CSV table of C-alpha atoms and ligand atoms in Angstrom, one decimal:
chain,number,residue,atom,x,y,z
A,103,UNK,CA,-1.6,43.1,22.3
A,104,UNK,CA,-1.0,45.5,24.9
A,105,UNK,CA,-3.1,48.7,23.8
A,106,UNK,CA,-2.8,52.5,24.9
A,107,UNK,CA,-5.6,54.3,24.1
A,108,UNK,CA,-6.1,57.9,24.4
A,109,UNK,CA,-9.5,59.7,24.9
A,110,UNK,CA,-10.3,56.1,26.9
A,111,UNK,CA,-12.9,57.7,28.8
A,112,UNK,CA,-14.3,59.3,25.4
A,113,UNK,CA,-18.0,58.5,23.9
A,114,UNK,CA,-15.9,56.1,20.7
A,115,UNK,CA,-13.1,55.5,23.5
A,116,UNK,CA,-15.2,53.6,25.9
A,117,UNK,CA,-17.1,51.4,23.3
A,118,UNK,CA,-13.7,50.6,22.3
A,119,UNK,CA,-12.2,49.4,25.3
A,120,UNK,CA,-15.0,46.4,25.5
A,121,UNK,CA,-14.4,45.6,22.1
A,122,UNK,CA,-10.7,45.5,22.9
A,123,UNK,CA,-10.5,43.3,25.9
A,124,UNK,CA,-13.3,41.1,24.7
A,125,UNK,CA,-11.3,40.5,21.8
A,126,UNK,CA,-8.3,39.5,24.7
A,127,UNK,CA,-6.3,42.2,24.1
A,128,UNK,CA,-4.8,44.2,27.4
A,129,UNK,CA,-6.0,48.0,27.9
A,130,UNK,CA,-4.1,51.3,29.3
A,131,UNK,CA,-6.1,54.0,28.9
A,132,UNK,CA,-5.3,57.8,29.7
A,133,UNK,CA,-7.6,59.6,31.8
A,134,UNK,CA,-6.7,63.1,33.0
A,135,UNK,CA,-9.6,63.5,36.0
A,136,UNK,CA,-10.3,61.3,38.8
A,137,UNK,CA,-13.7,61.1,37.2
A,138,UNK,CA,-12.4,59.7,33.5
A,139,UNK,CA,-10.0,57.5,35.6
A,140,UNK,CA,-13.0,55.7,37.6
A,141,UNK,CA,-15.0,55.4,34.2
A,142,UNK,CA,-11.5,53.8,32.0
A,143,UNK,CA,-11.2,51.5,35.2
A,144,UNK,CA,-15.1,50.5,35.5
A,145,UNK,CA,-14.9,49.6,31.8
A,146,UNK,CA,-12.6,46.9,32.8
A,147,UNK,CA,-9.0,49.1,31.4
A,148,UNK,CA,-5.9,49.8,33.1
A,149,UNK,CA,-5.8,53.6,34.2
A,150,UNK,CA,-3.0,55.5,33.2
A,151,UNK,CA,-2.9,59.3,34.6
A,152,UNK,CA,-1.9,62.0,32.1
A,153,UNK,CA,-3.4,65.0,29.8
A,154,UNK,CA,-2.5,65.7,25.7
A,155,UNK,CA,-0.9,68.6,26.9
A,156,UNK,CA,1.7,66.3,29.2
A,157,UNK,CA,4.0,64.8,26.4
A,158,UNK,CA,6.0,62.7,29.4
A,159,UNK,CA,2.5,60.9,30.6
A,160,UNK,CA,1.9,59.9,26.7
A,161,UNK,CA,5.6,59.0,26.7
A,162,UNK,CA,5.1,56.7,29.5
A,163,UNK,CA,1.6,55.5,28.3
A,164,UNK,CA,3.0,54.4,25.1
A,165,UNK,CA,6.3,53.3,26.6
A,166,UNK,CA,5.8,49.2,26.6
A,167,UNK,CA,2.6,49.3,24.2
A,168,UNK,CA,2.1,47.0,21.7
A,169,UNK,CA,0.3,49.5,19.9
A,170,UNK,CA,-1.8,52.6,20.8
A,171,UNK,CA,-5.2,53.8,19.9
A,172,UNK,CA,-5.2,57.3,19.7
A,173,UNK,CA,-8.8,59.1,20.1
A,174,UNK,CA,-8.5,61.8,22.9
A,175,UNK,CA,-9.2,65.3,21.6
A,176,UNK,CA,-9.6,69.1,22.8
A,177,UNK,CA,-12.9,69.9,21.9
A,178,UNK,CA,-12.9,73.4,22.3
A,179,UNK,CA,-14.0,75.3,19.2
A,180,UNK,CA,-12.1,78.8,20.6
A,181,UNK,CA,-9.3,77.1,21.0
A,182,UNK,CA,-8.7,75.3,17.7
A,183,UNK,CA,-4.8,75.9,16.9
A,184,UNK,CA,-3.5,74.7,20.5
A,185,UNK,CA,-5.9,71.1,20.0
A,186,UNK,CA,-4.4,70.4,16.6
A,187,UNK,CA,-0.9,71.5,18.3
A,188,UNK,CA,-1.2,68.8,20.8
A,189,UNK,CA,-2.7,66.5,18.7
A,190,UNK,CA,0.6,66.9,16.2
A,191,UNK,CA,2.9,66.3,19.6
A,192,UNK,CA,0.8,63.5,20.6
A,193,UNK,CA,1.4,61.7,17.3
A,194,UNK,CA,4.9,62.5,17.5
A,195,UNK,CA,5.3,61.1,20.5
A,196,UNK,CA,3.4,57.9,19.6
A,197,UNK,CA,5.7,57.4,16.3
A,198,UNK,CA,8.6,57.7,18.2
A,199,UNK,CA,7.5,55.0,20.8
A,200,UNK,CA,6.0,52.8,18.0
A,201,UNK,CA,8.9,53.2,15.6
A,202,UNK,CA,10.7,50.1,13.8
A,203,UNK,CA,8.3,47.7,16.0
A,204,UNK,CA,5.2,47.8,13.1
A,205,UNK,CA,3.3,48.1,15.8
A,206,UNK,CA,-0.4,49.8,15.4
A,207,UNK,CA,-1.1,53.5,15.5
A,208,UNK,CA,-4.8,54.7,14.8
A,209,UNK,CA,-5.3,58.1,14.7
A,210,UNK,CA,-9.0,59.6,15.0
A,211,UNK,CA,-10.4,61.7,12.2
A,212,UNK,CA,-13.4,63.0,10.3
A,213,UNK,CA,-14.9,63.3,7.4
A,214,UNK,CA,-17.0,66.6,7.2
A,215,UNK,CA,-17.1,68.9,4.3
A,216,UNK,CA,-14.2,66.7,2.6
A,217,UNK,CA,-15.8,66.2,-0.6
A,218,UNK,CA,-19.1,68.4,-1.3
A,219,UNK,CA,-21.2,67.3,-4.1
A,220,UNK,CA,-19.8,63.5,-4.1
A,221,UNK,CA,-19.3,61.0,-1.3
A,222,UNK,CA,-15.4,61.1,-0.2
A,223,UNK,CA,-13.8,57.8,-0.2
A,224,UNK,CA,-10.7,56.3,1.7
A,225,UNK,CA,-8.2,56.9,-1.4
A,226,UNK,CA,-9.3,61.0,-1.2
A,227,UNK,CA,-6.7,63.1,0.4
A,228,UNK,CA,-8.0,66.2,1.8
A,229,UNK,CA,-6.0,69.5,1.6
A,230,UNK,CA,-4.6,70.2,4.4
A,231,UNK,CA,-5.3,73.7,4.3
A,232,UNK,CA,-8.2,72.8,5.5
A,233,UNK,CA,-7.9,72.0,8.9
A,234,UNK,CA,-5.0,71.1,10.8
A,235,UNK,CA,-6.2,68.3,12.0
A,236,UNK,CA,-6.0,67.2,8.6
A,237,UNK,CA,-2.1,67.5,8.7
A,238,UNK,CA,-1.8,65.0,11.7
A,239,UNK,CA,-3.4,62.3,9.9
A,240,UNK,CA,-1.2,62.6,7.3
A,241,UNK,CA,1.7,62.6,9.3
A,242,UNK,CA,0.4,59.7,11.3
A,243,UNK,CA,0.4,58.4,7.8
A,244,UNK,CA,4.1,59.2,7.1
A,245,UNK,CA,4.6,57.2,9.8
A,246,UNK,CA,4.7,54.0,7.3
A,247,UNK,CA,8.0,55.0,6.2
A,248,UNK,CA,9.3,54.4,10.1
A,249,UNK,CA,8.2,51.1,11.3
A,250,UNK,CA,4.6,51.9,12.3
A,251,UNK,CA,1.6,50.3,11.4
A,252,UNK,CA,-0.2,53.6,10.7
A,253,UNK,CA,-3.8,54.4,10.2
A,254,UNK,CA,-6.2,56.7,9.6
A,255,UNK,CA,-9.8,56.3,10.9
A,256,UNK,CA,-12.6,58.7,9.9
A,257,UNK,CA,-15.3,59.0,11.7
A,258,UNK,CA,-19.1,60.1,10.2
A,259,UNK,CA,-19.8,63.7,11.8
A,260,UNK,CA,-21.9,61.6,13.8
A,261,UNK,CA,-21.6,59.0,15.8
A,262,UNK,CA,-24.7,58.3,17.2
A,263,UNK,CA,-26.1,55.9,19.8
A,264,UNK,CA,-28.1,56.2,23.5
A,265,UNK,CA,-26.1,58.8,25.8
A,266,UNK,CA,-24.6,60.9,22.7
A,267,UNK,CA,-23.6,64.1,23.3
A,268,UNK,CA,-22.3,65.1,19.6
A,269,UNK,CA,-23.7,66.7,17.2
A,270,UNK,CA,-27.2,65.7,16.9
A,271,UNK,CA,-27.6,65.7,20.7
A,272,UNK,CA,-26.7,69.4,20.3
A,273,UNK,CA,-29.0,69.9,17.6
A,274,UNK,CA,-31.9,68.5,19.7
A,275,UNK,CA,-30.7,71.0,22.2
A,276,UNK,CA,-30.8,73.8,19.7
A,277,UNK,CA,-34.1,73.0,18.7
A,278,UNK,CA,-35.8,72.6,22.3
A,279,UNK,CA,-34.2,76.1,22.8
A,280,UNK,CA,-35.7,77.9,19.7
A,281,UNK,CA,-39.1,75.9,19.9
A,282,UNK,CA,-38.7,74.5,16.3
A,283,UNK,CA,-36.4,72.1,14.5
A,284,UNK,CA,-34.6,73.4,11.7
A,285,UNK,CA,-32.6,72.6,8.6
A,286,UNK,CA,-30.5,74.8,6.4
A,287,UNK,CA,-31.9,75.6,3.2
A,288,UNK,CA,-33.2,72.9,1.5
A,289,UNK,CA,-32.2,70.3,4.1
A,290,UNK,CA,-30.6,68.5,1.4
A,291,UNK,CA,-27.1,68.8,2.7
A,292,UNK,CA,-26.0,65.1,3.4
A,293,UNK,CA,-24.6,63.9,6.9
A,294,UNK,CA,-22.7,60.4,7.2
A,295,UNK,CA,-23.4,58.8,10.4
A,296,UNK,CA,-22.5,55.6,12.1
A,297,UNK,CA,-23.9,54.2,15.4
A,298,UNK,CA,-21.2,54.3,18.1
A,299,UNK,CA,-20.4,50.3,18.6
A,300,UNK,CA,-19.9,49.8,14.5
A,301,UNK,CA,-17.7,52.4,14.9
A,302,UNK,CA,-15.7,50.9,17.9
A,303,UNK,CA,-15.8,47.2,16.1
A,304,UNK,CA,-14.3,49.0,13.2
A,305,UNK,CA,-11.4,50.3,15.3
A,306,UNK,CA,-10.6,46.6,16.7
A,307,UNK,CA,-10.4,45.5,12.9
A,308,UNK,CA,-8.0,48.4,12.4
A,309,UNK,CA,-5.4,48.1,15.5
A,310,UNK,CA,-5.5,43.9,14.3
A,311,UNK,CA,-5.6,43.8,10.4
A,312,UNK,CA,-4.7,47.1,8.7
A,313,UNK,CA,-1.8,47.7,6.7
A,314,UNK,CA,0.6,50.4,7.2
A,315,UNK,CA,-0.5,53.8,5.9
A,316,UNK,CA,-3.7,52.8,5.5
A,317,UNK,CA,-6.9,54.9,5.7
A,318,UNK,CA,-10.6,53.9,6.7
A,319,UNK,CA,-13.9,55.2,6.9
A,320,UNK,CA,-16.1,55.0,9.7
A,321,UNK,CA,-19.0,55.1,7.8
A,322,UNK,CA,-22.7,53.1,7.9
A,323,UNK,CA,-25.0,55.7,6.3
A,324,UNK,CA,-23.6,57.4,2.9
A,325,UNK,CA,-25.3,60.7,3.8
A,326,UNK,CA,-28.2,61.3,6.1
A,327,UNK,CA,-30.8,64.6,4.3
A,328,UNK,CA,-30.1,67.0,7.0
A,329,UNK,CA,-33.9,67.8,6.6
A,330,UNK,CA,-34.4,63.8,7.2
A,331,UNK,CA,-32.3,64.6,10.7
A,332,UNK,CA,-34.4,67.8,11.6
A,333,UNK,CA,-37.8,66.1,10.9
A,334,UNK,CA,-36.9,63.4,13.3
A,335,UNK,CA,-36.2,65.5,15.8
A,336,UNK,CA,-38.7,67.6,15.3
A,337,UNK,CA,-41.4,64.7,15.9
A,338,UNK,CA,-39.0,63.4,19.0
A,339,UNK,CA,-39.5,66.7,20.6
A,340,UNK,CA,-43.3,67.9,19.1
A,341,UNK,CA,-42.1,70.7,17.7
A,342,UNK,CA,-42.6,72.0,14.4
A,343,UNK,CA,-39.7,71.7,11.5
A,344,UNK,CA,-38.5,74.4,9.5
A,345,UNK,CA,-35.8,75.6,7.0
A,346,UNK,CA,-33.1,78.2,8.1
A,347,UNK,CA,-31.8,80.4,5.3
A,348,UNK,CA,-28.1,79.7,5.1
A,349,UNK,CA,-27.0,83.3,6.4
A,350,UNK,CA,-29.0,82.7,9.2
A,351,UNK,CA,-27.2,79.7,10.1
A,352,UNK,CA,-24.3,81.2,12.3
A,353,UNK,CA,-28.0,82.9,14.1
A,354,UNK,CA,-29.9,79.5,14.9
A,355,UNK,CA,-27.3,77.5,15.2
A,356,UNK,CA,-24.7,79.0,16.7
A,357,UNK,CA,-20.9,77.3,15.9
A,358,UNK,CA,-22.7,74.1,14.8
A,359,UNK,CA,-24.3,76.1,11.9
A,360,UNK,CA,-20.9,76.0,9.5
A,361,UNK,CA,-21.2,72.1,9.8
A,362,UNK,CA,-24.7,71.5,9.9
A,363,UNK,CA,-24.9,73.6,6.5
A,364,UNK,CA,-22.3,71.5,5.1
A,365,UNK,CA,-22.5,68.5,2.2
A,366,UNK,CA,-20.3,65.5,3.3
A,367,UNK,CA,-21.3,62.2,2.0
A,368,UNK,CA,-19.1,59.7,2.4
A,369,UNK,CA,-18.9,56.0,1.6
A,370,UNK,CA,-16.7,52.9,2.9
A,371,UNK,CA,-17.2,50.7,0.7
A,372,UNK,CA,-13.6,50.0,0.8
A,373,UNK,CA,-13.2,49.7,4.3
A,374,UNK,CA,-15.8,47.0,4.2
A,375,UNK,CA,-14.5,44.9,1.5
A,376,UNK,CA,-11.2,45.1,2.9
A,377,UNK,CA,-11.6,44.4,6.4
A,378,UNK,CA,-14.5,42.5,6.5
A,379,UNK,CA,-16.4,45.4,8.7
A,380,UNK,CA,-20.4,45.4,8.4
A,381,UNK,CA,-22.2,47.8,10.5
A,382,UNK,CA,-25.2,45.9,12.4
A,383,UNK,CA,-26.5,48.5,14.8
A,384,UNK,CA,-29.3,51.1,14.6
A,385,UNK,CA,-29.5,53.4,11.4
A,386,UNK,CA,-29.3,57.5,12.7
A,387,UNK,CA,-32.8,58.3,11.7
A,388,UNK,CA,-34.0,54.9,13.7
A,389,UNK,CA,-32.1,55.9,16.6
A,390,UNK,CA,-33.6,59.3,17.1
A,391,UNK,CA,-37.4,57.3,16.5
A,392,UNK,CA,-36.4,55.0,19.6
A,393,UNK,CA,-36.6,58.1,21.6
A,394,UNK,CA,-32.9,57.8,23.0
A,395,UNK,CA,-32.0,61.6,22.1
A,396,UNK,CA,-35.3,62.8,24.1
A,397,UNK,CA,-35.4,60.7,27.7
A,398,UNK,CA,-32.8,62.3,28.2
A,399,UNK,CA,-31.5,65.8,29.8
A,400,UNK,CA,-30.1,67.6,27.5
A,401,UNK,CA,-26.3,68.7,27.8
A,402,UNK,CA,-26.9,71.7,26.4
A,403,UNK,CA,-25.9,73.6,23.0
A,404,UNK,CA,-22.2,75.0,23.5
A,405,UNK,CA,-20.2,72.0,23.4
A,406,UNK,CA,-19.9,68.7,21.2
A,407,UNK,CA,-17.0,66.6,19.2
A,408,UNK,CA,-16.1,66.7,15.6
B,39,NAP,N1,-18.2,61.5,18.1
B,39,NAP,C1,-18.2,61.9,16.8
B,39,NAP,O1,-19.3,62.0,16.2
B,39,NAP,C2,-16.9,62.1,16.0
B,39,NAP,C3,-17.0,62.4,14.7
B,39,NAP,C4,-15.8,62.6,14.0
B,39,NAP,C5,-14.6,62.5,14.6
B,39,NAP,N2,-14.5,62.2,15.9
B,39,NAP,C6,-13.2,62.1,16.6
B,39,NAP,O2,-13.1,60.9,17.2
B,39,NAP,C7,-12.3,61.0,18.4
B,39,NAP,C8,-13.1,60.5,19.6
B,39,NAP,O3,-14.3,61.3,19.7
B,39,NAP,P1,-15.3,61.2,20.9
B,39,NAP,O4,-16.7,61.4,20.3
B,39,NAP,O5,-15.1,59.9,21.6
B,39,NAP,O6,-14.9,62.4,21.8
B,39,NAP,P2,-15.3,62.8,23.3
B,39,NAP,O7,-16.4,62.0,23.7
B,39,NAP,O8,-15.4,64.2,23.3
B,39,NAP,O9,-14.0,62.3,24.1
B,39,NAP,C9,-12.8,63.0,24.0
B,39,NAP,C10,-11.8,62.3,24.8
B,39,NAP,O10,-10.6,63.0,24.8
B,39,NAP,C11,-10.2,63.2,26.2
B,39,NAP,N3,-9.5,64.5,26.3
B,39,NAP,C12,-9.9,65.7,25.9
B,39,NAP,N4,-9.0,66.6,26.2
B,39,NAP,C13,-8.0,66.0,26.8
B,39,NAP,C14,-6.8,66.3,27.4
B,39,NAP,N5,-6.3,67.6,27.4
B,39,NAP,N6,-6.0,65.4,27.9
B,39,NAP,C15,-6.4,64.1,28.0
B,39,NAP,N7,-7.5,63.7,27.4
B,39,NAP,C16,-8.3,64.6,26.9
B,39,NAP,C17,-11.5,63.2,27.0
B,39,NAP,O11,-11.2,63.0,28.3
B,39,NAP,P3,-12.3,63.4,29.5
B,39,NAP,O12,-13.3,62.3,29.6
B,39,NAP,O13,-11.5,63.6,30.7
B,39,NAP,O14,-12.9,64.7,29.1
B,39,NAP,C18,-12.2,62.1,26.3
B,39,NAP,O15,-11.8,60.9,26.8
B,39,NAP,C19,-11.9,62.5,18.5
B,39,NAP,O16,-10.7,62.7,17.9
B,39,NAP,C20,-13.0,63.1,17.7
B,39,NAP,O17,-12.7,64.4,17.2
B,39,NAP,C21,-15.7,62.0,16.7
C-alpha cells in the first residue's frame, strides 16, 4: 500500500515509517520544515511538503494514497481549541479522499484520565466533553459508515524509549529543576506506558488488519505507580524523591501537573488477542534504569505531546 502519514517526522511517526517500508509498503510523509523534511527523507519516506493548517497540502498528500496514517499534532497547550480544529479538518479531509475505497485511516489518540479508578478498555467510549480531541476520533470512527477502513489508536500517556521528549522526559526535566523528584499525593495514580517501537509495530497491524470502526489500545504496561515513575527518576538523577500535595501540583509541575495527578490505567487485552500484537521492548520503569532519560540534555520543561 501506498501510505500518507502525517506527523512523519514525529517521535511514533518516525518509528513507523521503518516499520512501514520494512513491511514493503510505500511512504509519503508530511513535513512542514526543511528540517522534518530531511529527517522523513533520511528515514527512507517520500517527502511531501505541507502543514495541518494547509488543508490543500493534506488534500494532495492523501490524493492517490492507499491509506493514510494520521499522527501529526499541535502540541501547544495555550492553543488547545485551534489543534483540535485542525485536527477535525484534517480528518475531514482524509475521509473525503479515503471514502468508498475501504481504504485505512488511523487516527492518533490517548488514553489519559479516560477511566479513573478502573483500567479503560477499547469498547469504552469517552465523553466527548472531555476533550475535543475526543470528538475527532469519533468522527474518524463515523467514517465506517463511508467506505473507510477507520481506526482509532490510543496511545499510553507515554511512549517511552531513548531520545523521548514526552512526558517523562519533562518530568526528569522538572525534577533536575526543583532538585527533587516528586509524585502527587500518594503516587498511587497509575500511568499506562508503551515503549515507542511496540507502539509503531502496533500501528502497521492496524493500517493492514483492522476492521472498519475499530478502536485499539496502545498499551504494554496496565498502569505504571506514578511514585514507581518518580523513584526511578529520582535514582537516575541522585536526587531525593518526594510527594507533592495535590494543590501544589499546578506549583511543581507546572501544566504537566493536571496529568501527572491523574489515574488512567488502561489495558489491551483486546487489541492483543485480536491482532496478534505483543509488546517485546523495554518496560517504562526498565527504560529509565538503562540511563537513556539522563545521558541526555534535557529539552527542557515547557513542552511535550499528549
Ligand atoms: N508520545 C506520546 O507519549 C503520546 C501519547 C498519547 C498520544 N500521542 C499522540 O500520538 C501522535 C503522535 O505523537 P508524537 O509523540 O509522535 O508527537 P510529536 O513527536 O510531538 O510529533 C508531532 C508531529 O506532528 C507534526 N506537526 C505538528 N504541528 C504540525 C503542523 N502544524 N503541520 C504539520 N505537522 C505538524 C510534527 O512536525 P515537526 O517535526 O515539524 O514538528 C511532528 O511530526 C499525536 O497525535 C499525539 O498527540 C502521543
Amino acid at each position: 500500500m501506498r501510505i500518507f502519514v502525517t506527523g512523519a517526522s514525529g517521535w511514533i511517526g518516525s518509528a513507523v515509517i521503518p516499520e512501514l517500508l520494512d513491511a514493503g509498503h510505500q511512504v509519503l510523509g508530511l513535513a512542514r520544515s526543511d528540517t522534518s523534511a530531511a529527517a522523513v527523507a533520511a528515514l527512507g519516506a517520500e517527502v511531501h511538503r505541507g502543514g495541518l493548517d494547509d488543508l490543500d497540502s493534506l488534500r494532495s498528500g492523501a490524493a492517490g494514497a492507499d491509506g493514510i496514517v494520521h499522527l501529526g499534532y499541535h502540541h501547544d497547550f495555550s492553543q488547545m481549541e485551534l489543534a483540535a480544529q485542525w485536527d477535525r479538518q484534517a480528518i475531514e479531509v482524509f475521509g473525503n479522499a479515503l471514502q468508498g475505497s475501504g481504504g485505512p485511516l488511523v487516527v492518533a489518540s490517548g488514553v489519559a484520565g479516560m477511566t479513573p479508578g478502573r483500567p479503560a478498555t477499547e469498547q469504552d467510549r469517552p465523553d466527548p466533553d472531555q476533550h475535543p480531541r475526543i470528538a475527532n476520533a469519533n468522527a474518524a470512527l463515523e467514517l465506517a459508515d463511508r467506505g473507510v477502513r477507520s481506526a482509532v489508536v490510543r496511545f499510553a500517556p507515554t511512549v517511552h524509549g531513548p531520545g523521548d521528549h514526552g512526558f517523562v522526559a519533562v518530568l526528569v526535566a522538572i525534577a533536575r529543576e526543583r532538585g527533587v523528584s516528586g509524585y502527587i499525593g500518594d503516587g498511587s495514580g497509575r500511568w499506562p506506558a508503551v515503549h515507542r517501537l511496540d507502539a509503531a509495530n502496533l500501528v502497521r497491524r492496524i493500517v493492514v488488519d483492522a476492521p472498519a470502526g475499530s478502536v485499539w489500545h496502545a498499551i504494554a504496561e496496565e498502569g505504571v505507580p506514578t511514585r514507581e515513575i518518580a523513584e526511578a527518576i529520582g535514582r537516575g538523577l541522585d536526587l531525593p524523591t518526594a510527594s507533592v500535595p495535590a494543590d501544589q501540583a499546578a506549583e511543581h509541575f507546572g501544566w504537566l501537573g493536571q496529568f501527572f495527578g491523574m489515574d488512567s490505567p488502561a489495558t489491551s487485552e483486546f487489541t492483543r488477542r485480536t491482532l496478534g500484537w505483543q509488546p517485546t521492548h523495554p518496560a517504562l520503569i526498565d527504560d529509565l534504569n538503562s540511563g537513556a532519560y539522563f545521558d541526555v540534555p534535557s529539552h527542557g520543561a515547557e513542552s511535550a505531546t499528549g
